C-alpha cells in the first residue's frame, strides 16, 4: 500500500486518490527518493504527480492517466508543462511566506527572550518575575516552533550550515551588547532583524535557483 507520509520531503496532508495505480506511485516515489535532488525539487515533483491524480479523479478521468516507463523522460516532460510551472510557483510562494513569517516571529520572540535574560541578570523586571516568566515562556515556545519551521524550509533548498552560523552569531552579539551597553540602549531587535534580512536574501537566491 502506498503511503506518501513516509517521504519526509513531501508536504504533509497530500494523499493519493482512491482508484489510482498505487504500484505506479510506489515506483515513482522510489525513483524520486533516490534522485540527487534537493528536498524542494523532490517535493515539487511528488506534489505535482499527486495533484494531477486528484484533478483527474474530480473530473472522472483518472483512467486516462498514462505514465511512461522512462521516468526520467516523464519527469522532464512534466517540468516543461504549464501545470507543473503553476504548482512550482505556488509551492515557492508558500515556502517563501512560511520562511518570512517564521523569521519575523523569531525576531519578535527572540527580542522578548533577550529582554527577559537581561531582566533576570539585573533582577529588574518589567512587571514582576512571575508575569515576566510567563511571557518569556510563551515567547520561548513560539521561538522554538518558528525556528523549526524556518529550518524545515531551509533544508528543502540548501544546506543549513551558514544559516545556523548566522543565527548563533546573532545571539552571541545580542548577549555581548547586552553586557557592554547601557540597559536603555538595547540592540537586540536590530541585530535579530539584520540576521533575518541577510538570511532572507540568501533564501531568495535559493528559491530562484530551483529548476
Short mmCIF file of C-alpha atoms in Angstrom, two decimals:
data_model
loop_
_atom_site.label_atom_id
_atom_site.label_comp_id
_atom_site.label_asym_id
_atom_site.label_seq_id
_atom_site.Cartn_x
_atom_site.Cartn_y
_atom_site.Cartn_z
CA UNK A 1 0.00 0.00 0.00
CA UNK A 2 1.32 3.42 -0.96
CA UNK A 3 1.80 5.82 1.97
CA UNK A 4 3.01 9.32 0.97
CA UNK A 5 3.66 10.26 4.61
CA UNK A 6 6.75 8.02 4.71
CA UNK A 7 8.55 10.50 2.47
CA UNK A 8 9.76 13.27 4.77
CA UNK A 9 10.49 15.64 1.89
CA UNK A 10 6.83 15.64 0.81
CA UNK A 11 4.33 18.17 2.13
CA UNK A 12 2.16 16.69 4.83
CA UNK A 13 -1.50 16.01 4.16
CA UNK A 14 -1.14 15.12 0.47
CA UNK A 15 -2.75 11.77 -0.30
CA UNK A 16 -3.21 9.53 -3.30
CA UNK A 17 -6.82 9.42 -4.60
CA UNK A 18 -8.82 6.24 -4.35
CA UNK A 19 -8.62 4.20 -7.53
CA UNK A 20 -5.16 5.42 -8.53
CA UNK A 21 -2.46 2.97 -9.54
CA UNK A 22 -0.56 2.52 -6.27
CA UNK A 23 2.19 0.38 -7.82
CA UNK A 24 2.89 3.19 -10.25
CA UNK A 25 3.01 5.68 -7.35
CA UNK A 26 5.39 3.46 -5.37
CA UNK A 27 7.73 3.16 -8.35
CA UNK A 28 7.68 6.90 -9.00
CA UNK A 29 8.29 7.89 -5.39
CA UNK A 30 11.17 5.42 -5.05
CA UNK A 31 12.62 6.96 -8.21
CA UNK A 32 12.24 10.47 -6.76
CA UNK A 33 13.61 9.45 -3.36
CA UNK A 34 16.78 8.02 -4.93
CA UNK A 35 17.49 11.08 -7.06
CA UNK A 36 20.23 13.50 -6.04
CA UNK A 37 17.79 16.41 -5.87
CA UNK A 38 17.07 18.97 -3.22
CA UNK A 39 14.15 18.25 -0.92
CA UNK A 40 12.33 21.11 -2.63
CA UNK A 41 12.54 19.53 -6.07
CA UNK A 42 11.55 16.11 -4.74
CA UNK A 43 8.54 17.66 -3.01
CA UNK A 44 7.62 19.58 -6.15
CA UNK A 45 7.66 16.54 -8.44
CA UNK A 46 5.81 14.33 -5.95
CA UNK A 47 3.27 17.02 -5.21
CA UNK A 48 2.65 17.66 -8.92
CA UNK A 49 2.03 13.96 -9.56
CA UNK A 50 -0.47 13.58 -6.72
CA UNK A 51 -2.27 16.82 -7.52
CA UNK A 52 -2.71 15.76 -11.15
CA UNK A 53 -4.25 12.49 -9.99
CA UNK A 54 -6.67 14.33 -7.72
CA UNK A 55 -7.61 16.67 -10.54
CA UNK A 56 -8.34 13.76 -12.89
CA UNK A 57 -10.25 11.99 -10.14
CA UNK A 58 -12.50 15.03 -9.69
CA UNK A 59 -13.15 15.04 -13.45
CA UNK A 60 -13.81 11.28 -13.54
CA UNK A 61 -10.84 10.89 -15.90
CA UNK A 62 -8.44 9.02 -13.63
CA UNK A 63 -8.30 6.09 -16.08
CA UNK A 64 -6.89 8.43 -18.74
CA UNK A 65 -3.66 8.97 -16.77
CA UNK A 66 -0.74 7.33 -18.54
CA UNK A 67 2.87 7.49 -17.44
CA UNK A 68 5.93 6.44 -19.42
CA UNK A 69 8.17 3.63 -18.15
CA UNK A 70 11.09 6.01 -18.68
CA UNK A 71 10.65 8.07 -15.52
CA UNK A 72 13.49 10.47 -16.32
CA UNK A 73 11.82 11.33 -19.62
CA UNK A 74 8.41 11.54 -17.95
CA UNK A 75 9.54 13.98 -15.27
CA UNK A 76 11.34 16.16 -17.83
CA UNK A 77 8.13 16.40 -19.84
CA UNK A 78 6.21 17.42 -16.70
CA UNK A 79 8.69 20.19 -15.98
CA UNK A 80 8.01 21.76 -19.36
CA UNK A 81 4.24 21.86 -18.81
CA UNK A 82 2.29 24.93 -17.67
CA UNK A 83 0.58 22.85 -14.97
CA UNK A 84 3.94 21.96 -13.43
CA UNK A 85 5.10 25.59 -13.54
CA UNK A 86 1.89 26.62 -11.79
CA UNK A 87 2.47 24.09 -8.98
CA UNK A 88 6.10 25.19 -8.79
CA UNK A 89 5.23 28.89 -8.43
CA UNK A 90 2.56 28.14 -5.85
CA UNK A 91 4.94 25.94 -3.82
CA UNK A 92 7.73 28.52 -3.90
CA UNK A 93 5.31 31.26 -2.82
CA UNK A 94 4.09 29.14 0.10
CA UNK A 95 7.64 28.30 1.20
CA UNK A 96 8.69 31.95 0.91
CA UNK A 97 5.76 33.08 3.05
CA UNK A 98 6.46 30.41 5.67
CA UNK A 99 10.10 31.50 5.83
CA UNK A 100 9.22 35.19 6.13
CA UNK A 101 6.52 34.69 8.78
CA UNK A 102 8.65 32.32 10.86
CA UNK A 103 11.61 34.70 10.54
CA UNK A 104 9.63 37.70 11.81
CA UNK A 105 8.24 35.63 14.69
CA UNK A 106 11.80 34.62 15.60
CA UNK A 107 12.86 38.29 15.62
CA UNK A 108 9.97 39.29 17.91
CA UNK A 109 10.13 36.33 20.31
CA UNK A 110 13.93 36.39 20.32
CA UNK A 111 13.85 40.05 21.35
CA UNK A 112 11.44 39.25 24.20
CA UNK A 113 13.74 36.46 25.40
CA UNK A 114 16.75 38.80 25.32
CA UNK A 115 14.83 41.37 27.38
CA UNK A 116 13.91 38.69 29.90
CA UNK A 117 17.51 37.46 30.09
CA UNK A 118 18.68 41.00 30.75
CA UNK A 119 15.98 41.49 33.39
CA UNK A 120 16.90 38.18 35.02
CA UNK A 121 20.54 39.18 35.30
CA UNK A 122 19.79 42.67 36.63
CA UNK A 123 16.79 41.49 38.71
CA UNK A 124 14.83 44.42 37.29
CA UNK A 125 11.62 43.08 35.77
CA UNK A 126 9.09 44.91 33.60
CA UNK A 127 6.15 43.96 35.88
CA UNK A 128 7.14 41.17 38.24
CA UNK A 129 9.17 37.98 37.93
CA UNK A 130 6.24 35.54 37.67
CA UNK A 131 4.44 37.51 34.96
CA UNK A 132 7.64 38.18 33.01
CA UNK A 133 8.44 34.46 33.25
CA UNK A 134 5.06 33.51 31.77
CA UNK A 135 5.55 35.92 28.87
CA UNK A 136 9.08 34.64 28.29
CA UNK A 137 7.90 31.01 28.41
CA UNK A 138 5.26 31.65 25.74
CA UNK A 139 7.86 33.52 23.67
CA UNK A 140 10.28 30.59 24.03
CA UNK A 141 7.70 28.06 22.77
CA UNK A 142 6.87 30.26 19.77
CA UNK A 143 10.58 30.85 19.16
CA UNK A 144 11.34 27.11 19.04
CA UNK A 145 8.35 26.29 16.83
CA UNK A 146 9.15 29.01 14.32
CA UNK A 147 12.84 28.13 14.33
CA UNK A 148 11.87 24.54 13.46
CA UNK A 149 9.61 25.76 10.63
CA UNK A 150 12.30 28.07 9.28
CA UNK A 151 14.89 25.32 9.15
CA UNK A 152 12.41 22.94 7.57
CA UNK A 153 12.10 25.44 4.70
CA UNK A 154 15.87 25.99 4.54
CA UNK A 155 16.60 22.24 4.42
CA UNK A 156 14.38 21.90 1.39
CA UNK A 157 16.58 24.14 -0.71
CA UNK A 158 20.09 24.37 0.72
CA UNK A 159 22.37 23.12 3.48
CA UNK A 160 21.62 24.84 6.76
CA UNK A 161 25.21 25.37 7.98
CA UNK A 162 25.52 29.03 7.02
CA UNK A 163 22.10 29.86 8.46
CA UNK A 164 22.97 28.17 11.76
CA UNK A 165 26.21 30.16 11.94
CA UNK A 166 24.33 33.40 11.30
CA UNK A 167 21.75 32.62 13.99
CA UNK A 168 24.41 31.69 16.55
CA UNK A 169 26.45 34.80 15.75
CA UNK A 170 23.34 36.96 16.08
CA UNK A 171 22.56 35.55 19.55
CA UNK A 172 26.18 35.94 20.69
CA UNK A 173 26.26 39.57 19.54
CA UNK A 174 22.95 40.24 21.31
CA UNK A 175 24.31 38.85 24.57
CA UNK A 176 27.61 40.73 24.21
CA UNK A 177 25.91 44.07 23.54
CA UNK A 178 23.54 43.42 26.47
CA UNK A 179 26.58 43.10 28.74
CA UNK A 180 28.53 46.04 27.29
CA UNK A 181 25.94 48.70 26.51
CA UNK A 182 23.74 50.59 28.99
CA UNK A 183 20.37 49.00 29.72
CA UNK A 184 18.42 51.74 27.93
CA UNK A 185 20.41 51.11 24.72
CA UNK A 186 19.16 47.71 23.54
CA UNK A 187 20.12 46.49 20.06
CA UNK A 188 18.59 43.01 20.20
CA UNK A 189 15.72 43.84 17.84
CA UNK A 190 18.07 45.49 15.35
CA UNK A 191 20.61 42.67 15.40
CA UNK A 192 18.00 39.91 15.05
CA UNK A 193 16.31 41.79 12.24
CA UNK A 194 19.63 42.18 10.40
CA UNK A 195 20.20 38.41 10.68
CA UNK A 196 16.68 37.80 9.35
CA UNK A 197 17.23 40.21 6.46
CA UNK A 198 20.54 38.59 5.44
CA UNK A 199 19.04 35.10 5.66
CA UNK A 200 16.02 36.24 3.64
CA UNK A 201 18.28 37.50 0.82
CA UNK A 202 20.18 34.21 0.78
CA UNK A 203 16.97 32.18 0.87
CA UNK A 204 15.51 34.16 -2.03
CA UNK A 205 18.51 33.14 -4.13
CA UNK A 206 17.93 29.51 -3.22
CA UNK A 207 14.28 29.80 -4.24
CA UNK A 208 15.17 31.31 -7.61
CA UNK A 209 17.66 28.52 -8.34
CA UNK A 210 15.12 25.67 -8.22
CA UNK A 211 14.63 24.05 -11.61
#
